[in-house]
XYZ file of C-alpha atoms in Angstrom:
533
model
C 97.536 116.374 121.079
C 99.730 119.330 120.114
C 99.192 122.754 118.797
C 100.008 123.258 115.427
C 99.301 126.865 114.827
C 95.955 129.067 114.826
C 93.093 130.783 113.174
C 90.488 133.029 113.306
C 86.909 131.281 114.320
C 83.377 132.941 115.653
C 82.102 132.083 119.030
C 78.705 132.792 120.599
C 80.236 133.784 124.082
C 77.403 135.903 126.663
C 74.767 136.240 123.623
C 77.214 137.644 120.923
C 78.945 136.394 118.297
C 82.662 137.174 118.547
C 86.261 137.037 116.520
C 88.265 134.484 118.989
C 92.078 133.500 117.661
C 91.977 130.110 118.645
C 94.521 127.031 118.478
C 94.786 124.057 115.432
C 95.178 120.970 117.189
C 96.805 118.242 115.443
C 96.648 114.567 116.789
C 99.530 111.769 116.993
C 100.450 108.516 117.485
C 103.458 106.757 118.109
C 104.582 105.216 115.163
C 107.796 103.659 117.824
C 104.912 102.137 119.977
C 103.086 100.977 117.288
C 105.837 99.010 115.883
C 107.254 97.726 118.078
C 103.747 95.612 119.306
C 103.058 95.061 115.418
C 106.768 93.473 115.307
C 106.282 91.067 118.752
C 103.202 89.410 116.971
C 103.830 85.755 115.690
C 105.705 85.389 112.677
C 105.579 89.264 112.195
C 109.610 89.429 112.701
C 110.559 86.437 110.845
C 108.000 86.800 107.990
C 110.287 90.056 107.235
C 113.616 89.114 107.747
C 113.003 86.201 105.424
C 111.469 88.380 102.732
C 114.860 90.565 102.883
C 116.793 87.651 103.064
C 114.488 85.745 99.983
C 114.707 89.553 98.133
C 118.588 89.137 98.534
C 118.803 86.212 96.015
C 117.141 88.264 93.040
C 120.137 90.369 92.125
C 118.924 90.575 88.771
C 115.132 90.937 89.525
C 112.736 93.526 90.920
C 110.688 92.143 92.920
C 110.418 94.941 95.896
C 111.736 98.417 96.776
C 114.327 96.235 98.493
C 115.775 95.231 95.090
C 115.698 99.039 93.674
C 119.161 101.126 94.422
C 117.553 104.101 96.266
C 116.923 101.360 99.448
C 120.566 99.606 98.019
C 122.438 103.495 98.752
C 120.270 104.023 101.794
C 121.413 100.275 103.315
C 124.769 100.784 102.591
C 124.829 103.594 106.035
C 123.293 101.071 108.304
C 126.303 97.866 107.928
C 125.250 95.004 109.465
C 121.912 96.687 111.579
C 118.510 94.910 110.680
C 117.233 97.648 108.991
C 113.716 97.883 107.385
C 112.355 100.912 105.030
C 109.372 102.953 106.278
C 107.063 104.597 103.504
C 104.828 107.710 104.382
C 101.902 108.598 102.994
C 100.004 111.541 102.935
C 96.627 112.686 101.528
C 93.813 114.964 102.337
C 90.072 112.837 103.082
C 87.118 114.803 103.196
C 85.209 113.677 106.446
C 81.151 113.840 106.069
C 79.102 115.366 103.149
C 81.668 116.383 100.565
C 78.984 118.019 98.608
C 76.950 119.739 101.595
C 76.901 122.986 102.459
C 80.104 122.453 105.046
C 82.396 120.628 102.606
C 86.178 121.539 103.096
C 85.466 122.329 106.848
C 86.092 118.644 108.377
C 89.181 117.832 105.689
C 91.639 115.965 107.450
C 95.502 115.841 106.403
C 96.144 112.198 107.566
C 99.385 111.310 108.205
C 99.858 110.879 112.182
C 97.676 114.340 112.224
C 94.399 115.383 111.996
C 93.934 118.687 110.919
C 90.309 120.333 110.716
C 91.292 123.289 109.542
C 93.982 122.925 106.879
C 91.535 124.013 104.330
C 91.021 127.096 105.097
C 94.305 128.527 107.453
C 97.638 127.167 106.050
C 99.828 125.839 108.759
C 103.639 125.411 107.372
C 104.804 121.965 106.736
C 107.310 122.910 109.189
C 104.956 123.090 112.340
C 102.977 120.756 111.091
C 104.981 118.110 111.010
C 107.974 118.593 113.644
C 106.473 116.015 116.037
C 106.374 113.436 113.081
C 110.355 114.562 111.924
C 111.302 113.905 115.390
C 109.681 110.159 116.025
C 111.280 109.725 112.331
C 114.738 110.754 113.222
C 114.298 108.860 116.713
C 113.496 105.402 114.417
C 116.466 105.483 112.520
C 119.011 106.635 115.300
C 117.803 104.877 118.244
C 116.946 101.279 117.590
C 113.469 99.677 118.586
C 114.505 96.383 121.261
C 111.475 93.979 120.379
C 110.915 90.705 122.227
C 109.995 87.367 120.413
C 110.672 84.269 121.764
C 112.026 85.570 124.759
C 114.795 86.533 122.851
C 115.640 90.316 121.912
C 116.100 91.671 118.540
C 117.120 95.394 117.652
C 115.605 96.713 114.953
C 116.159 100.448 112.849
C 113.454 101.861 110.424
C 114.375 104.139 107.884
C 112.391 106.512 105.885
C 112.431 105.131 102.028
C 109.928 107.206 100.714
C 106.777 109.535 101.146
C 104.216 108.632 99.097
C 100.858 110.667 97.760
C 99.042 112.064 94.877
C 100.348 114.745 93.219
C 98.976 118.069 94.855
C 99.629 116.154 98.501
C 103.483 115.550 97.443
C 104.030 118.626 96.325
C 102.665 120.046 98.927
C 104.205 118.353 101.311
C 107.467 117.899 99.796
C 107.859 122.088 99.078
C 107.376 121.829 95.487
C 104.346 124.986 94.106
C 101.109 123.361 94.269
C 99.640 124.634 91.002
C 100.099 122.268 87.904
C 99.699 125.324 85.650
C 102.992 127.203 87.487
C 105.947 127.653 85.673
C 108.254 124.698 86.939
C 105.733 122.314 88.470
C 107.636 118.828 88.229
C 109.545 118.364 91.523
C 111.454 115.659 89.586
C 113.124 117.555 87.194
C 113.630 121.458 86.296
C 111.977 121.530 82.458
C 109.889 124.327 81.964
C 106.072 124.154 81.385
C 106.175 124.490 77.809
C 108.739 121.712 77.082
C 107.021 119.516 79.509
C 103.893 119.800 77.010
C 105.638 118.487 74.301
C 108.170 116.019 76.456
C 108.279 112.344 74.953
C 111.398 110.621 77.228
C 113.192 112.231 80.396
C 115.869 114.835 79.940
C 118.241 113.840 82.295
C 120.141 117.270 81.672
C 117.372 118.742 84.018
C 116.914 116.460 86.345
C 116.804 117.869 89.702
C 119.820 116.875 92.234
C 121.298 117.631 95.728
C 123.300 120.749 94.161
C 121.051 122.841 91.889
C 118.320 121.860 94.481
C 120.184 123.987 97.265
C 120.897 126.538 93.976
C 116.941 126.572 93.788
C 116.037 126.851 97.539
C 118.679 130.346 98.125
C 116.829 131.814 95.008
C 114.090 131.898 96.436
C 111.911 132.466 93.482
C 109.153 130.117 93.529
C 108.198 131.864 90.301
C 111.863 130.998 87.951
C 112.445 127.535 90.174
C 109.162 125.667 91.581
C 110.318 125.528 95.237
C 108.501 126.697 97.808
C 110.700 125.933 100.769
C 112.696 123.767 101.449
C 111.434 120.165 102.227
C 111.026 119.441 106.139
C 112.139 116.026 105.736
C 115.459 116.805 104.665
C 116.272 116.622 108.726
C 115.866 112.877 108.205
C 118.996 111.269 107.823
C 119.298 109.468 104.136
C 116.449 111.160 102.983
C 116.267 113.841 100.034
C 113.377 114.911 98.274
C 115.694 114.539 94.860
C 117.220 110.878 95.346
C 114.084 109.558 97.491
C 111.888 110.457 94.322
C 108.420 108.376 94.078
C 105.321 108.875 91.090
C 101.787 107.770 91.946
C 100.556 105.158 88.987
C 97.340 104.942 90.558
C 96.803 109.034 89.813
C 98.751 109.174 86.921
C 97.762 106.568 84.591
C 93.687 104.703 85.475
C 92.559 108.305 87.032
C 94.823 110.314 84.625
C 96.582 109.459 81.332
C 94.582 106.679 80.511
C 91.334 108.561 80.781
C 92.458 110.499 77.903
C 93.688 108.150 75.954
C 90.303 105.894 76.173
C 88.590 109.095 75.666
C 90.580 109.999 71.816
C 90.231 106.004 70.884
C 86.755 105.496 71.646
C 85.891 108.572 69.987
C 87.750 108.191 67.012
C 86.191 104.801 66.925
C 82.752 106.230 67.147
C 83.912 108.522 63.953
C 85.408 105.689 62.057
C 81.829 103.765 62.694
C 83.271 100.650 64.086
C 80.674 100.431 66.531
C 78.085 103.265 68.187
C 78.456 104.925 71.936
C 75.101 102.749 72.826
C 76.570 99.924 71.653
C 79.566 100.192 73.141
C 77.397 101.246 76.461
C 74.990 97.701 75.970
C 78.158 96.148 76.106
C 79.791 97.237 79.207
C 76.551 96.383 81.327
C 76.109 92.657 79.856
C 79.384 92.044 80.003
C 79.962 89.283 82.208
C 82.318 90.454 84.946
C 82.020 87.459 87.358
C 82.368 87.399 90.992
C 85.950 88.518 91.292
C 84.918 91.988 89.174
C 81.162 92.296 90.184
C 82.073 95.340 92.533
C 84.594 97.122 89.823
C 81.742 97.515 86.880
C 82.538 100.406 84.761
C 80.165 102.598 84.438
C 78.466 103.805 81.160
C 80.647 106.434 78.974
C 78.780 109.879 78.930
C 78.920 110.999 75.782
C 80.162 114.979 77.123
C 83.113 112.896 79.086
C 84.302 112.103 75.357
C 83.568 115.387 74.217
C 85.619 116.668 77.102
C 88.458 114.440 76.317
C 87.929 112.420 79.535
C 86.613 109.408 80.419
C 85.714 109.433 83.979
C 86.270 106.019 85.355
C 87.778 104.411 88.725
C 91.448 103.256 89.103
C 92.056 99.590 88.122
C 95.701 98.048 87.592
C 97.625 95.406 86.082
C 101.103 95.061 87.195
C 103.769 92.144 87.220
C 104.968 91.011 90.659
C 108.658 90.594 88.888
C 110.368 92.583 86.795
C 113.867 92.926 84.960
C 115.703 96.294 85.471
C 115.913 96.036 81.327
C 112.216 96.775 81.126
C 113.156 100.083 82.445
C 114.432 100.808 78.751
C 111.475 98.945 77.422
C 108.915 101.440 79.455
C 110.879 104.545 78.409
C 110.584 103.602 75.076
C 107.064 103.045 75.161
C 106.170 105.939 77.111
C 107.803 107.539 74.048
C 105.700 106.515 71.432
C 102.529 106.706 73.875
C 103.060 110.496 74.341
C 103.978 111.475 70.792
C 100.848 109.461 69.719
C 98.802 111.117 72.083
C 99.837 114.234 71.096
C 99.812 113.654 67.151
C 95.993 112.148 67.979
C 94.306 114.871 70.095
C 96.265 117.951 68.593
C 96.671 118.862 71.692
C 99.775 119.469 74.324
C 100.335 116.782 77.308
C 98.828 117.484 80.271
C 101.346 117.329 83.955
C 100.488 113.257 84.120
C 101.785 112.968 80.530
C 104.951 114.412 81.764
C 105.328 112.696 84.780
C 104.970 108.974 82.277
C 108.623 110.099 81.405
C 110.191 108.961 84.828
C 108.811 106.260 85.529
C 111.249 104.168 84.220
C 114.321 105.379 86.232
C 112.143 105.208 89.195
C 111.426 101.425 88.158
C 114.796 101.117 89.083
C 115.293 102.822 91.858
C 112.159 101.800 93.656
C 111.209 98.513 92.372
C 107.867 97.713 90.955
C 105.956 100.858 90.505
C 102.569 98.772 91.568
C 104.275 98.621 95.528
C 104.133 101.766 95.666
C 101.183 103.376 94.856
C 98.407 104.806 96.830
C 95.061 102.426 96.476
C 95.403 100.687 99.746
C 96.152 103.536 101.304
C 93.115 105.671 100.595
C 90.505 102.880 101.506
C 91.323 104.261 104.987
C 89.255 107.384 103.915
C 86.581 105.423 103.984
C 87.354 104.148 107.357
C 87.987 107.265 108.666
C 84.600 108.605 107.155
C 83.078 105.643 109.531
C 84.738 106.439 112.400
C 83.358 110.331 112.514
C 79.521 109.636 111.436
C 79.734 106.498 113.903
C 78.357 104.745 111.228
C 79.498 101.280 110.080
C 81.463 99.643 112.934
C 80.932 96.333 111.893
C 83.928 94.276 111.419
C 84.826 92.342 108.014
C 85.088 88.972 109.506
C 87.506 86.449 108.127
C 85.641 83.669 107.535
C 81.807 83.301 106.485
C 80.679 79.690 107.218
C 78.204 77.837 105.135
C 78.285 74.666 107.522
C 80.278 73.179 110.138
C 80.802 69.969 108.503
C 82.743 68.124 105.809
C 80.278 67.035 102.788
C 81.223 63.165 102.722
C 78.115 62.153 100.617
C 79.330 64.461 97.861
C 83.302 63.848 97.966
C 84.583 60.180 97.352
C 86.071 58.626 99.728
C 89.536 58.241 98.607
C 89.219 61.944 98.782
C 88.896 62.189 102.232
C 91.207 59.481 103.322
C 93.990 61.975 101.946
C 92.746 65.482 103.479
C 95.070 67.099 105.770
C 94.854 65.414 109.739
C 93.682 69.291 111.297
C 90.058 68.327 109.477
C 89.965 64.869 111.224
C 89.052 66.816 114.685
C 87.240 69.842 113.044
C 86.150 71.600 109.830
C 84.303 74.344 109.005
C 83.183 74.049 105.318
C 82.742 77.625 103.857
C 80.303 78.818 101.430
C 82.168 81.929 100.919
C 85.764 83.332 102.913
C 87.478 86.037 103.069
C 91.512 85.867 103.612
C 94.197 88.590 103.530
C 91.257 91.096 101.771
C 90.549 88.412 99.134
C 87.164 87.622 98.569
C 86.945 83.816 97.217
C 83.477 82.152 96.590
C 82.873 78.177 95.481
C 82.973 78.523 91.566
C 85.758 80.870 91.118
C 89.301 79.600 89.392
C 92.612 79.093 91.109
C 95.939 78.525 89.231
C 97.256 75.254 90.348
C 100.376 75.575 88.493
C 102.225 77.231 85.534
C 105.219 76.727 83.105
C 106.346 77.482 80.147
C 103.623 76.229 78.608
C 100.537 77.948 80.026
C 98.692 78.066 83.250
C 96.382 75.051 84.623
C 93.257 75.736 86.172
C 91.023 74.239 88.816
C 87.308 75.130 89.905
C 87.021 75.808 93.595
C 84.175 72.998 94.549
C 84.849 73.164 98.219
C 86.583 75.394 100.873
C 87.568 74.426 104.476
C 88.902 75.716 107.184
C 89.711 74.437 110.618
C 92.470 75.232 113.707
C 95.059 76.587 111.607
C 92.932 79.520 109.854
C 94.811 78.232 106.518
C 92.226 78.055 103.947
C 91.852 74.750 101.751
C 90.383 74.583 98.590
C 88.894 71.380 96.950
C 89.708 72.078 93.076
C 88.231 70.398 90.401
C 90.973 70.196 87.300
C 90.288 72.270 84.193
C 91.843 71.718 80.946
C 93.965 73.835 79.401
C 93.819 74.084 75.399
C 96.119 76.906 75.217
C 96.617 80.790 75.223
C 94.339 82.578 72.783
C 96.526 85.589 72.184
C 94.019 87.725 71.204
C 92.136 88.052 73.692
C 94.867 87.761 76.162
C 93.402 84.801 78.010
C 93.771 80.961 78.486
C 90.515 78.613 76.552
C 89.858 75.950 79.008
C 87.381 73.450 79.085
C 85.488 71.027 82.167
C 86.409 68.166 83.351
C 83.764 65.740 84.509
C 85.946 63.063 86.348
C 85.098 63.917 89.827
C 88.049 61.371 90.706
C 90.085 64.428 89.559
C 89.409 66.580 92.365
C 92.306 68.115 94.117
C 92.990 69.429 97.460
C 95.498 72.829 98.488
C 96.381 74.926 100.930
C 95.708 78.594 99.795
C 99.779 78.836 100.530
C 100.583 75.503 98.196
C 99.072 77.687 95.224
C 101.637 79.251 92.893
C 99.235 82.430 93.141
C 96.400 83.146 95.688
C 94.966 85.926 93.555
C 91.404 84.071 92.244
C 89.918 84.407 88.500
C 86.540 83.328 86.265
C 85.743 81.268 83.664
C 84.047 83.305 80.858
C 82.197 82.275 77.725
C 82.418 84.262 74.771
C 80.038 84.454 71.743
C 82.275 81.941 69.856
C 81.214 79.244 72.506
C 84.411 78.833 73.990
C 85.096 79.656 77.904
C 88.442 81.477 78.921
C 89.959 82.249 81.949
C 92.049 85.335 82.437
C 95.170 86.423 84.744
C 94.946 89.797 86.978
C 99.035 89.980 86.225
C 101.338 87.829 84.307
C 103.249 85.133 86.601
């Protein structure tokens, strides 16, 4: 616990109430402890040096920030060290009732601190966050000696990039807060009213290391959209201009493409294609399955079109590999996305419109753009919610057992002859299970494998698990007729031959990310990918 900085708070002291100055405690922990036991689990150490080796063979592929040339320029200072990138993130969570009468008092900045009173005294980034530059500075200069095996490995983490919404980067980072200021893009210099009307990047204004330093001696918030200068400029290899990151899940589900949805529903609403109750009857019968059940959208208000916004929750679709020439491919179509936008609504872009324009140079520098955005990171609001009303301690467990025993009357023998020897001993035979925060259920589709040609499909009939905690699946073969382009999905139809079951590890499957078969009204059933493989 350290003291961050103070503010003014009343105190009954001897029957009055009284003005007391009184200390802002912030809270941390040691990110050099921490890593160091999360890196002397098993596997933990070799699971990442072979992903940087295995990331090492796709020179011409994105597949990680690994592959992008901000880590590239950054690795080139370390030689031959085992070095691994660190990201930050940052982001304010309101603790308790955020509509009660004490919203705002328990927000908490959560990065390694915990600050209860951010919201209404401003402590400076600098004093804020000097413990957390230090144990930053102390990763990447002084190695971390872990132990695995018995033998010793030295390890270096470097700081590859903070991530954040918008107002908590900017804020952070030194950049004005307000998106109606003057020069609010802490990417590039363009002023306010040519960021309204901006359809590709201008890489004249670009911000870089020299006008930035230009920028910071103004001092002129006002003319140049710095506040100060960034605290984590003390980090070696890191500046706020080359280290540059956008938030997808901000920008685009909870920004651009509310707006968007919002202009084409409504103009399809005008055009009488279909009604808003129509389109409302369709959204709640729609058959979501198990794997969606929990993402429903809700119904469209009709004053969220009139207010040019559908309000919706964030929900992606991403490739795990990409080529650095979609880069060109993205700007291009950011292009034509913007100036249709704007040629649609009659209005100017809004600041997430803008920020569309550079996301295709940081595709490159940062790899895929889905690695690095912020959804994982704020489910821990919700955890930290839990933790301060003491509510919800229950633990997500792995596994949920059905029975503790291999079905033989329903599987054929010759099926069983061939299972894996860990089941001989012991099975547990799941009616549901939970792995690496997937949700699978008996029903659901796997992809057993793909080609040029299409995917194939099998029904999960059966799932096991025994000593090795490796889920198995017992698949049932689906047929593939083909990809229906139009609705972007594969039609597939049963098979009855039970002799056509098939078992897997979860780990043997070209993708562990499960689907659902869906009928349409023309009778056929389809099965859709979350991303293209």
């Amino acid at each position: 616990t350290v003291v961050v900085g103070h503010t003014k708070e009343k105190r009954y002291i001897n029957g009055e109430d009284k003005l007391l100055t009184v200390p802002i405690h912030g809270h941390i922990l040691s990110m050099k402890k921490n890593l160091k036991a999360f890196f002397e689990l098993t596997n933990v150490l070799k699971v990442a040096t072979e992903f940087m080796h295995d990331s090492s063979l796709y020179n011409n592929t994105l597949t990680s920030f690994l592959d992008g040339s901000t880590w590239k320029d950054m690795k080139l200072k370390f030689s031959e060290k085992i070095v691994l990138p660190l990201f930050l993130y940052y982001d304010d969570a309101e603790m308790g009732n955020p509509l009660g009468s004490h919203s705002g008092i328990h927000k908490i900045g959560s990065v390694l601190f915990h600050t209860l009173d951010r919201g209404t005294t401003k402590v400076p980034n600098k004093n804020m966050f000097s413990r957390l530059i230090n144990e930053l500075i102390d990763l990447q200069t002084n190695e971390i000696s872990v132990c695995v095996d018995n033998a010793y490995t030295t390890i270096y983490f470097a700081l590859g990039l903070v991530l954040g919404d918008n107002l908590g980067l900017n804020s952070i980072l030194g950049v004005v807060e307000s998106f109606s200021a003057n020069y609010y893009c802490r990417i590039c210099r363009s002023l306010k009213p040519e960021l309204q009307k901006m359809f590709r990047e201008s890489f004249q204004s670009l911000r870089n290391e020299n006008n930035y330093e230009t920028d910071i001696n103004t001092i002129n918030a006002t003319d140049t959209g710095l506040n100060e200068r960034c605290i984590f400029h003390d980090v070696p290899n890191f500046h706020a201009v080359r280290n540059i990151v956008c938030n997808f899940m901000h920008d685009i589900p909870e920004g651009v493409a509310r707006y968007d949805m919002a202009i084409i529903v409504q103009n399809l609403i005008i055009i009488k294609y279909l009604t808003l109750d129509q389109l409302n009857s369709r959204i709640v019968l729609y058959q979501y399955g198990i794997t969606e059940n929990k993402n429903c959208p809700p119904k469209i208000n009709k004053s969220h079109l009139n207010n040019g916004s559908i309000i919706m929750s964030a929900s992606e679709m991403l490739c795990l590999r990409i080529q650095p020439e979609c880069s060109k491919l993205l700007d291009s179509l950011v292009s034509e996305h913007n100036r249709l936008h704007m040629e649609l609504s009659n209005k100017t872009l809004k600041p997430k419109f803008h920020l569309l324009t550079h996301y295709g140079r940081i595709l490159l520098k940062n790899g895929p753009i889905k690695l690095t955005f912020s959804i994982r990171f704020e489910a821990k609001h919700k955890v930290l919610n839990r933790l301060l009303s003491k509510s919800g301690l229950d633990q997500d467990l792995q596994l949920g057992m059905g029975t503790n025993r291999i079905p033989a009357t329903e599987l054929p023998y010759s099926f069983i002859s061939k299972l894996p020897n860990e089941f001989l001993s012991s099975v547990f035979n799941a009616s549901w299970l939970q792995y690496k925060g997937q949700l699978y259920k008996k029903g659901m589709l796997m992809v057993i494998n793909y080609n040029l040609c299409g995917c194939t499909f099998g029904k999960v009939m059966y799932m096991f698990s025994s000593k090795s905690k490796i889920p198995y699946f017992v698949l049932n073969r689906l047929i593939t007729i083909g990809f229906d382009s139009h609705y972007y999905a594969y039609e597939i139809i049963k098979n009855e031959n039970c002799s056509e079951l098939e078992g897997f590890y979860i780990n043997e499957l070209p993708d562990s990310t499960p689907t659902v078969a869906r009928i349409l009204g023309n009778g056929k059933m389809y099965a859709t990918l979350k991303y293209a493989l």
